[in-house]
Structure formats: structure tokens, C-alpha cells
Amino acid sequence: MTYRRTGSSGLDLPAVSLGLWHNFGGDVPLDRSRAILRRAFDLGVTHFDLANNYGPPYGSAEVTFGQLYATDFRRYRDELIISTKAGYDMWPGPYGSGGGSRKYLLASLDQSLARMGLDYVDIFYSHRFDATTPLEETIGALDTAVRQGKALYAGISSYSGEQTAQAQAIARQLGTPILIHQPSYSITNRWIEEDLVDVCGDLGIGIIAFSPLSQGLLTDKYLKGIPAGSRASRNDGLRTQAVSDEMLTLLRALGRMAKQRGQSIAQLALAWALRDSRVTSVLIGASSVAQLEDSVGALDHLDFTGQELTKIDKLAAKAGVTLYR
């Protein structure tokens, strides 16, 4: 495993981290989740990323992780980075409907710790910017979580460049600087290049990219169109319209380039997202051990030629999508 420093902090993260957004909820056999998590850790993937509402149903990914932590991982707590988030809809009633209020964030963190059987998480995120709540309140809640010992670091997700700068200014004044930003980023989803990458670099904030495969689009799966049962066929986050003629042209070109590089399309896409040193880690999902191993294999070939990067940029400009901006 390759490890990278997170921004200007002292924390190293694996270049490939495992997200439990999908495939670890209550609808998945526990043995399958166990096999993926154990293999990930053996490969040096020391960072497991969750959120309060990951499932389905909500909270069940944290319950699954808590069960496996108790039986398999507790002895390795000091070799693990465990993160969770709060910001979206979670429980019924006025205080669980999401946002950035102090009430919601700190109550949600307590619930997450209980589900996972943890005394603390390593990183606690504000999962989204909430324009209806003062940013001072949201960032103040992250600061409180750290001061209470329930989190070691504070993070934010899907904030714009301007919002990130404002959040870091508040956080530094409080004494708990923002460690990391988790935005969506991939070959086809480039919104963070407008200003967010530069802002994070200038402010010492590490970047961990989620959906670096555009929710499974940047794989061999879609080379011949939309297969039955795929996420695009179900409009499950990845919309059918995203698999356009331009996207298929890009995928086929990436397939030829990946073959020349001795990689799968997924490995090429992950390596591409890691080409900038300001990107600390890419956050992958995995529905099987084989899929996990393929993704980690991206680290065997991270270098690109200028010609390769130019070609990718040209093709991606016609096929681009924007997810979770």
C-alpha cells in the first residue's frame, strides 16, 4: 500500500480507502461484508469511511461495521482510520432531517458511535453545506466533537471552494482546523478543478475523492451500453442519461489506453484521480473481494504521459457529468 500525507497535517492515509456507502447495509450477507473488509485491511487499506445514513436501511452500514469491528478488528483499533458523517436525512422528526445544526450533528455522532461500538471516530464530517444554518454553528459542532474526544479530526464534504475557505477560517479560529475535504471527483466529473483543489492545497486541507469511478461508470461494465441490473439501469444515483454516446466513446478509448498500460479501466481511472498530490486518497466501493483487489491494483501504475492526459481531457470534455457538486 502507498500512504500519503493528508494536507499539512501529520496524518497518513492509504492512497485507496474503502467506502461503505453501498454493499455493507442490512440487505447484504454479513459474510460478504466481512470478506471484503478483512481483505482490504490485509492489503493495507486502513481507512474505512461511513456515514450515519449508509445502508439500506439508514444506519445499517454502521451496524454491520460495528459487528465486524467487535469480532475481527477491535485489536487493530490503533491501525485503523474510521470516519463517519452527518448532514443528510437520518431519522424522523424535526431534529433528524439533516442539515448542519449543532443539535443534529452531535446527536448523530453519538448514535453513530453507539452503532459501531466505538469510543471515537478518527474523522467526523459535515456531510454537506447547509445554507439554512450559520456556518459558525456547523463548524463549531465539529470543534466540539473533537474537544469532547469523540473525533480526532474534522472534515467537510461537497463544500464549494468559497465555502471551504470560510469553513477553514472559522475552524482555525476555534483551534480545530479542517483536516480533509471529501468531494466527488473523477475523469468525467471535474467540478473541483475550477477552484476547490487550489483552495484545499493553499489551506493545507487534504482531498479524498468519492465516486472516482463515477459510481461504476468508469469500468468495463458499460463498454457495450447499459447492462441489466446495473446502477444506471435502475437510475440508482447514476442516471441512464449519463451513459451517452459521448460517454461510450470515452469508455472505449479508455479501454484501449488501459490495455496498453496493462490496467483495467477502473485501475486507470483511479490512477488518474491520484495524479495530483493534493488528492490524498480515492474512496472506492466494492461488492466483492475481486473488485476490491482490482481497485487496489491501480497503485501498480500511477504515472501518465502528457499525451495520455491530453487525450483523456479532450474526450472527457464531451462526456462530462456533474454529480454531487
Short mmCIF file of C-alpha atoms in Angstrom, two decimals:
data_model
loop_
_atom_site.label_atom_id
_atom_site.label_comp_id
_atom_site.label_asym_id
_atom_site.label_seq_id
_atom_site.Cartn_x
_atom_site.Cartn_y
_atom_site.Cartn_z
CA MET A 1 0.00 0.00 0.00
CA THR A 2 1.03 3.55 -0.75
CA TYR A 3 0.32 6.07 2.01
CA ARG A 4 0.02 9.82 1.53
CA ARG A 5 0.07 12.73 3.93
CA THR A 6 -3.29 14.44 4.42
CA GLY A 7 -2.81 18.10 3.56
CA SER A 8 -0.49 19.85 6.01
CA SER A 9 -1.44 17.56 8.91
CA GLY A 10 0.55 14.70 10.38
CA LEU A 11 -1.93 12.02 9.28
CA ASP A 12 -1.15 9.49 6.54
CA LEU A 13 -3.98 7.78 4.68
CA PRO A 14 -3.81 4.87 2.26
CA ALA A 15 -3.99 6.04 -1.36
CA VAL A 16 -7.00 3.74 -1.72
CA SER A 17 -9.64 3.89 1.04
CA LEU A 18 -12.77 1.76 1.34
CA GLY A 19 -16.20 3.37 1.49
CA LEU A 20 -19.21 1.56 2.95
CA TRP A 21 -21.80 3.66 1.10
CA HIS A 22 -23.09 0.63 -0.79
CA ASN A 23 -22.73 -3.14 -0.29
CA PHE A 24 -22.49 -3.08 3.52
CA GLY A 25 -26.09 -2.42 4.54
CA GLY A 26 -28.61 -4.70 6.15
CA ASP A 27 -29.53 -6.10 2.73
CA VAL A 28 -26.08 -7.70 2.25
CA PRO A 29 -24.94 -11.00 3.82
CA LEU A 30 -22.60 -10.35 6.72
CA ASP A 31 -20.05 -12.89 5.49
CA ARG A 32 -19.61 -10.99 2.24
CA SER A 33 -19.02 -7.72 4.08
CA ARG A 34 -16.57 -9.49 6.40
CA ALA A 35 -14.56 -10.96 3.50
CA ILE A 36 -14.22 -7.56 1.81
CA LEU A 37 -13.22 -5.70 4.99
CA ARG A 38 -10.70 -8.33 6.07
CA ARG A 39 -9.07 -8.48 2.64
CA ALA A 40 -8.95 -4.69 2.47
CA PHE A 41 -7.13 -4.46 5.79
CA ASP A 42 -4.68 -7.20 4.76
CA LEU A 43 -3.90 -5.15 1.63
CA GLY A 44 -3.11 -2.09 3.75
CA VAL A 45 -6.43 -0.31 3.30
CA THR A 46 -6.50 1.09 6.82
CA HIS A 47 -9.23 3.68 6.23
CA PHE A 48 -12.92 2.71 6.35
CA ASP A 49 -15.37 5.51 5.52
CA LEU A 50 -19.00 5.57 6.66
CA ALA A 51 -21.91 7.96 7.22
CA ASN A 52 -24.90 7.89 9.52
CA ASN A 53 -27.40 7.04 6.76
CA TYR A 54 -25.41 4.47 4.77
CA GLY A 55 -27.37 1.28 4.23
CA PRO A 56 -30.06 0.48 3.36
CA PRO A 57 -31.76 0.88 5.74
CA TYR A 58 -30.27 4.02 7.28
CA GLY A 59 -27.64 3.24 9.88
CA SER A 60 -27.24 -0.40 8.89
CA ALA A 61 -23.76 0.01 7.37
CA GLU A 62 -22.55 1.30 10.73
CA VAL A 63 -24.29 -1.61 12.45
CA THR A 64 -22.56 -4.06 10.08
CA PHE A 65 -19.21 -2.40 10.68
CA GLY A 66 -19.82 -2.45 14.44
CA GLN A 67 -20.48 -6.18 14.40
CA LEU A 68 -17.31 -6.89 12.42
CA TYR A 69 -15.27 -4.44 14.47
CA ALA A 70 -16.24 -6.32 17.64
CA THR A 71 -15.32 -9.74 16.25
CA ASP A 72 -12.46 -9.02 13.84
CA PHE A 73 -10.93 -5.55 14.16
CA ARG A 74 -11.05 -4.32 17.76
CA ARG A 75 -7.48 -5.43 18.44
CA TYR A 76 -6.33 -3.31 15.50
CA ARG A 77 -8.08 -0.07 16.51
CA ASP A 78 -4.84 1.89 16.55
CA GLU A 79 -4.08 0.75 12.98
CA LEU A 80 -7.43 1.95 11.64
CA ILE A 81 -8.82 5.26 10.44
CA ILE A 82 -12.60 5.20 10.81
CA SER A 83 -14.69 8.11 9.60
CA THR A 84 -18.37 8.96 9.63
CA LYS A 85 -20.55 11.88 8.58
CA ALA A 86 -23.82 13.65 9.23
CA GLY A 87 -25.72 16.08 7.04
CA TYR A 88 -28.49 14.30 5.17
CA ASP A 89 -31.85 12.89 6.24
CA MET A 90 -31.45 10.31 9.00
CA TRP A 91 -34.36 9.84 11.46
CA PRO A 92 -37.99 11.07 11.63
CA GLY A 93 -38.86 14.34 13.31
CA PRO A 94 -37.53 17.87 13.24
CA TYR A 95 -34.02 17.08 14.56
CA GLY A 96 -33.09 14.18 12.31
CA SER A 97 -33.97 15.58 8.91
CA GLY A 98 -30.41 16.62 8.11
CA GLY A 99 -28.52 19.88 7.85
CA GLY A 100 -25.73 21.45 9.81
CA SER A 101 -27.25 22.30 13.17
CA ARG A 102 -25.30 21.63 16.34
CA LYS A 103 -28.23 19.58 17.67
CA TYR A 104 -28.34 17.27 14.65
CA LEU A 105 -24.59 16.81 14.14
CA LEU A 106 -23.70 15.98 17.73
CA ALA A 107 -26.75 13.76 18.31
CA SER A 108 -25.97 11.92 15.08
CA LEU A 109 -22.36 11.37 16.10
CA ASP A 110 -23.45 9.84 19.42
CA GLN A 111 -25.78 7.49 17.53
CA SER A 112 -23.01 6.53 15.09
CA LEU A 113 -20.60 5.72 17.90
CA ALA A 114 -23.23 3.54 19.56
CA ARG A 115 -23.97 1.64 16.33
CA MET A 116 -20.27 0.98 15.71
CA GLY A 117 -19.32 0.26 19.32
CA LEU A 118 -16.60 2.93 19.25
CA ASP A 119 -15.41 5.48 21.79
CA TYR A 120 -14.37 7.84 18.99
CA VAL A 121 -14.04 8.14 15.23
CA ASP A 122 -10.87 9.38 13.63
CA ILE A 123 -12.66 11.80 11.29
CA PHE A 124 -16.11 13.34 11.69
CA TYR A 125 -17.50 15.17 8.65
CA SER A 126 -20.13 17.74 7.93
CA HIS A 127 -21.60 15.76 5.02
CA ARG A 128 -22.93 18.79 3.16
CA PHE A 129 -23.06 22.56 3.33
CA ASP A 130 -26.30 23.80 4.90
CA ALA A 131 -27.25 27.30 3.77
CA THR A 132 -30.03 27.44 6.40
CA THR A 133 -27.63 27.15 9.34
CA PRO A 134 -24.84 29.61 10.23
CA LEU A 135 -21.52 28.10 9.18
CA GLU A 136 -20.13 29.07 12.60
CA GLU A 137 -22.65 26.69 14.19
CA THR A 138 -21.79 23.78 11.88
CA ILE A 139 -18.03 24.14 12.22
CA GLY A 140 -18.42 24.82 15.94
CA ALA A 141 -20.14 21.45 16.29
CA LEU A 142 -17.18 19.72 14.62
CA ASP A 143 -14.85 21.54 17.01
CA THR A 144 -16.94 20.38 19.96
CA ALA A 145 -16.84 16.77 18.76
CA VAL A 146 -13.03 16.90 18.71
CA ARG A 147 -12.79 18.62 22.09
CA GLN A 148 -15.12 16.03 23.61
CA GLY A 149 -12.79 13.28 22.38
CA LYS A 150 -15.46 11.78 20.13
CA ALA A 151 -13.44 12.56 16.99
CA LEU A 152 -9.75 13.15 16.36
CA TYR A 153 -10.14 15.29 13.24
CA ALA A 154 -12.81 17.36 11.49
CA GLY A 155 -13.75 17.12 7.82
CA ILE A 156 -16.23 18.54 5.32
CA SER A 157 -17.81 17.10 2.18
CA SER A 158 -19.18 18.65 -1.01
CA TYR A 159 -18.46 22.25 0.03
CA SER A 160 -17.58 24.73 -2.72
CA GLY A 161 -14.19 26.41 -2.81
CA GLU A 162 -15.58 29.59 -1.24
CA GLN A 163 -17.46 27.67 1.44
CA THR A 164 -14.33 25.62 2.19
CA ALA A 165 -12.25 28.77 2.71
CA GLN A 166 -14.87 30.20 5.04
CA ALA A 167 -15.12 26.94 6.98
CA GLN A 168 -11.35 26.71 7.43
CA ALA A 169 -11.13 30.31 8.64
CA ILE A 170 -13.73 29.56 11.33
CA ALA A 171 -12.14 26.23 12.23
CA ARG A 172 -8.67 27.71 12.64
CA GLN A 173 -10.03 30.44 14.88
CA LEU A 174 -11.62 27.75 17.05
CA GLY A 175 -8.39 25.74 17.12
CA THR A 176 -9.60 22.66 15.22
CA PRO A 177 -8.59 23.12 11.58
CA ILE A 178 -10.36 21.18 8.84
CA LEU A 179 -8.23 18.14 8.04
CA ILE A 180 -9.87 16.84 4.88
CA HIS A 181 -12.45 17.55 2.19
CA GLN A 182 -14.45 14.75 0.54
CA PRO A 183 -15.82 15.83 -2.86
CA SER A 184 -16.99 13.79 -5.83
CA TYR A 185 -14.22 13.64 -8.45
CA SER A 186 -13.47 11.52 -11.49
CA ILE A 187 -12.38 11.70 -15.10
CA THR A 188 -15.93 12.61 -16.05
CA ASN A 189 -16.82 14.74 -13.02
CA ARG A 190 -14.31 17.58 -12.77
CA TRP A 191 -16.07 20.37 -10.89
CA ILE A 192 -13.44 20.56 -8.15
CA GLU A 193 -10.80 21.65 -10.67
CA GLU A 194 -12.46 25.08 -11.00
CA ASP A 195 -11.11 26.26 -7.64
CA LEU A 196 -11.56 23.68 -4.88
CA VAL A 197 -8.31 21.78 -5.49
CA ASP A 198 -6.33 25.02 -5.29
CA VAL A 199 -8.22 26.21 -2.21
CA CYS A 200 -7.57 22.94 -0.38
CA GLY A 201 -3.92 22.97 -1.39
CA ASP A 202 -3.44 26.54 -0.20
CA LEU A 203 -5.25 25.90 3.11
CA GLY A 204 -3.49 22.61 3.92
CA ILE A 205 -6.64 20.51 3.54
CA GLY A 206 -6.28 17.02 2.10
CA ILE A 207 -8.71 15.79 -0.56
CA ILE A 208 -10.29 12.33 -0.62
CA ALA A 209 -12.27 11.76 -3.80
CA PHE A 210 -15.55 9.86 -3.64
CA SER A 211 -17.13 8.25 -6.72
CA PRO A 212 -13.75 8.22 -8.55
CA LEU A 213 -15.30 5.65 -10.91
CA SER A 214 -18.43 7.79 -11.42
CA GLN A 215 -20.46 5.24 -9.44
CA GLY A 216 -19.24 2.32 -11.52
CA LEU A 217 -19.49 4.02 -14.91
CA LEU A 218 -15.72 4.10 -15.44
CA THR A 219 -15.39 0.33 -15.64
CA ASP A 220 -15.55 -2.35 -18.30
CA LYS A 221 -19.22 -2.90 -17.40
CA TYR A 222 -20.64 -0.19 -19.68
CA LEU A 223 -18.48 -0.70 -22.79
CA LYS A 224 -21.44 -2.14 -24.69
CA GLY A 225 -24.14 0.07 -23.19
CA ILE A 226 -26.26 -0.30 -20.06
CA PRO A 227 -26.33 -3.88 -18.75
CA ALA A 228 -29.42 -5.21 -17.00
CA GLY A 229 -29.26 -4.89 -13.24
CA SER A 230 -26.61 -2.15 -13.27
CA ARG A 231 -26.98 1.06 -11.24
CA ALA A 232 -27.62 3.05 -14.43
CA SER A 233 -30.42 0.67 -15.43
CA ARG A 234 -32.07 1.30 -12.05
CA ASN A 235 -31.39 5.08 -12.09
CA ASP A 236 -29.76 4.42 -8.70
CA GLY A 237 -27.67 7.58 -8.32
CA LEU A 238 -26.17 7.06 -11.77
CA ARG A 239 -28.75 8.23 -14.27
CA THR A 240 -29.41 6.37 -17.51
CA GLN A 241 -28.80 9.63 -19.42
CA ALA A 242 -25.18 9.62 -18.21
CA VAL A 243 -24.42 6.67 -20.49
CA SER A 244 -24.47 8.84 -23.63
CA ASP A 245 -22.85 8.24 -27.00
CA GLU A 246 -20.05 10.59 -25.92
CA MET A 247 -19.58 8.59 -22.73
CA LEU A 248 -19.38 5.32 -24.62
CA THR A 249 -16.78 6.83 -26.96
CA LEU A 250 -14.75 7.87 -23.92
CA LEU A 251 -15.07 4.46 -22.27
CA ARG A 252 -13.92 2.64 -25.38
CA ALA A 253 -10.94 4.97 -25.75
CA LEU A 254 -10.10 4.48 -22.08
CA GLY A 255 -10.39 0.75 -22.61
CA ARG A 256 -7.78 0.85 -25.38
CA MET A 257 -5.48 3.07 -23.30
CA ALA A 258 -5.89 0.89 -20.22
CA LYS A 259 -4.99 -2.22 -22.21
CA GLN A 260 -1.79 -0.55 -23.42
CA ARG A 261 -0.97 0.36 -19.81
CA GLY A 262 -1.71 -3.16 -18.58
CA GLN A 263 -4.68 -1.96 -16.49
CA SER A 264 -8.42 -2.25 -16.30
CA ILE A 265 -10.49 0.88 -17.00
CA ALA A 266 -11.19 1.14 -13.27
CA GLN A 267 -7.48 0.99 -12.43
CA LEU A 268 -6.71 3.69 -14.99
CA ALA A 269 -9.48 5.93 -13.63
CA LEU A 270 -8.29 5.56 -10.04
CA ALA A 271 -4.69 6.23 -11.01
CA TRP A 272 -5.83 9.33 -12.90
CA ALA A 273 -7.65 10.70 -9.84
CA LEU A 274 -4.43 10.24 -7.81
CA ARG A 275 -2.20 12.03 -10.34
CA ASP A 276 -2.36 15.27 -8.30
CA SER A 277 -0.51 15.05 -4.97
CA ARG A 278 -3.17 17.22 -3.35
CA VAL A 279 -5.53 14.25 -3.66
CA THR A 280 -4.59 12.19 -0.63
CA SER A 281 -6.80 9.18 -1.35
CA VAL A 282 -9.53 7.80 -3.57
CA LEU A 283 -12.58 6.30 -1.93
CA ILE A 284 -13.69 3.10 -3.60
CA GLY A 285 -16.69 0.87 -3.15
CA ALA A 286 -16.53 -2.90 -3.51
CA SER A 287 -19.17 -5.59 -3.91
CA SER A 288 -16.64 -8.43 -3.91
CA VAL A 289 -13.08 -9.25 -2.91
CA ALA A 290 -12.11 -9.48 -6.58
CA GLN A 291 -13.42 -5.98 -7.26
CA LEU A 292 -11.51 -4.66 -4.26
CA GLU A 293 -8.27 -6.30 -5.40
CA ASP A 294 -8.68 -4.88 -8.90
CA SER A 295 -9.06 -1.35 -7.49
CA VAL A 296 -6.02 -1.62 -5.22
CA GLY A 297 -4.08 -2.84 -8.27
CA ALA A 298 -4.31 0.71 -9.66
CA LEU A 299 -1.37 1.61 -7.43
CA ASP A 300 0.94 -0.56 -9.54
CA HIS A 301 0.92 2.06 -12.33
CA LEU A 302 0.22 5.65 -11.31
CA ASP A 303 2.29 7.53 -13.90
CA PHE A 304 0.79 9.10 -17.04
CA THR A 305 2.42 10.60 -20.10
CA GLY A 306 1.46 14.10 -21.16
CA GLN A 307 -0.06 12.64 -24.30
CA GLU A 308 -2.29 10.31 -22.28
CA LEU A 309 -3.52 13.13 -20.05
CA THR A 310 -4.25 15.39 -23.03
CA LYS A 311 -6.25 12.66 -24.75
CA ILE A 312 -8.26 11.93 -21.60
CA ASP A 313 -9.05 15.63 -21.14
CA LYS A 314 -10.22 16.01 -24.73
CA LEU A 315 -12.54 13.03 -24.61
CA ALA A 316 -13.86 13.76 -21.10
CA ALA A 317 -14.83 17.32 -22.04
CA LYS A 318 -17.55 15.93 -24.32
CA ALA A 319 -18.74 13.25 -21.91
CA GLY A 320 -18.62 15.08 -18.61
CA VAL A 321 -21.27 14.78 -15.92
CA THR A 322 -21.63 16.62 -12.63
CA LEU A 323 -22.51 14.55 -9.56
CA TYR A 324 -22.86 15.88 -6.01
CA ARG A 325 -21.44 19.29 -6.84
#
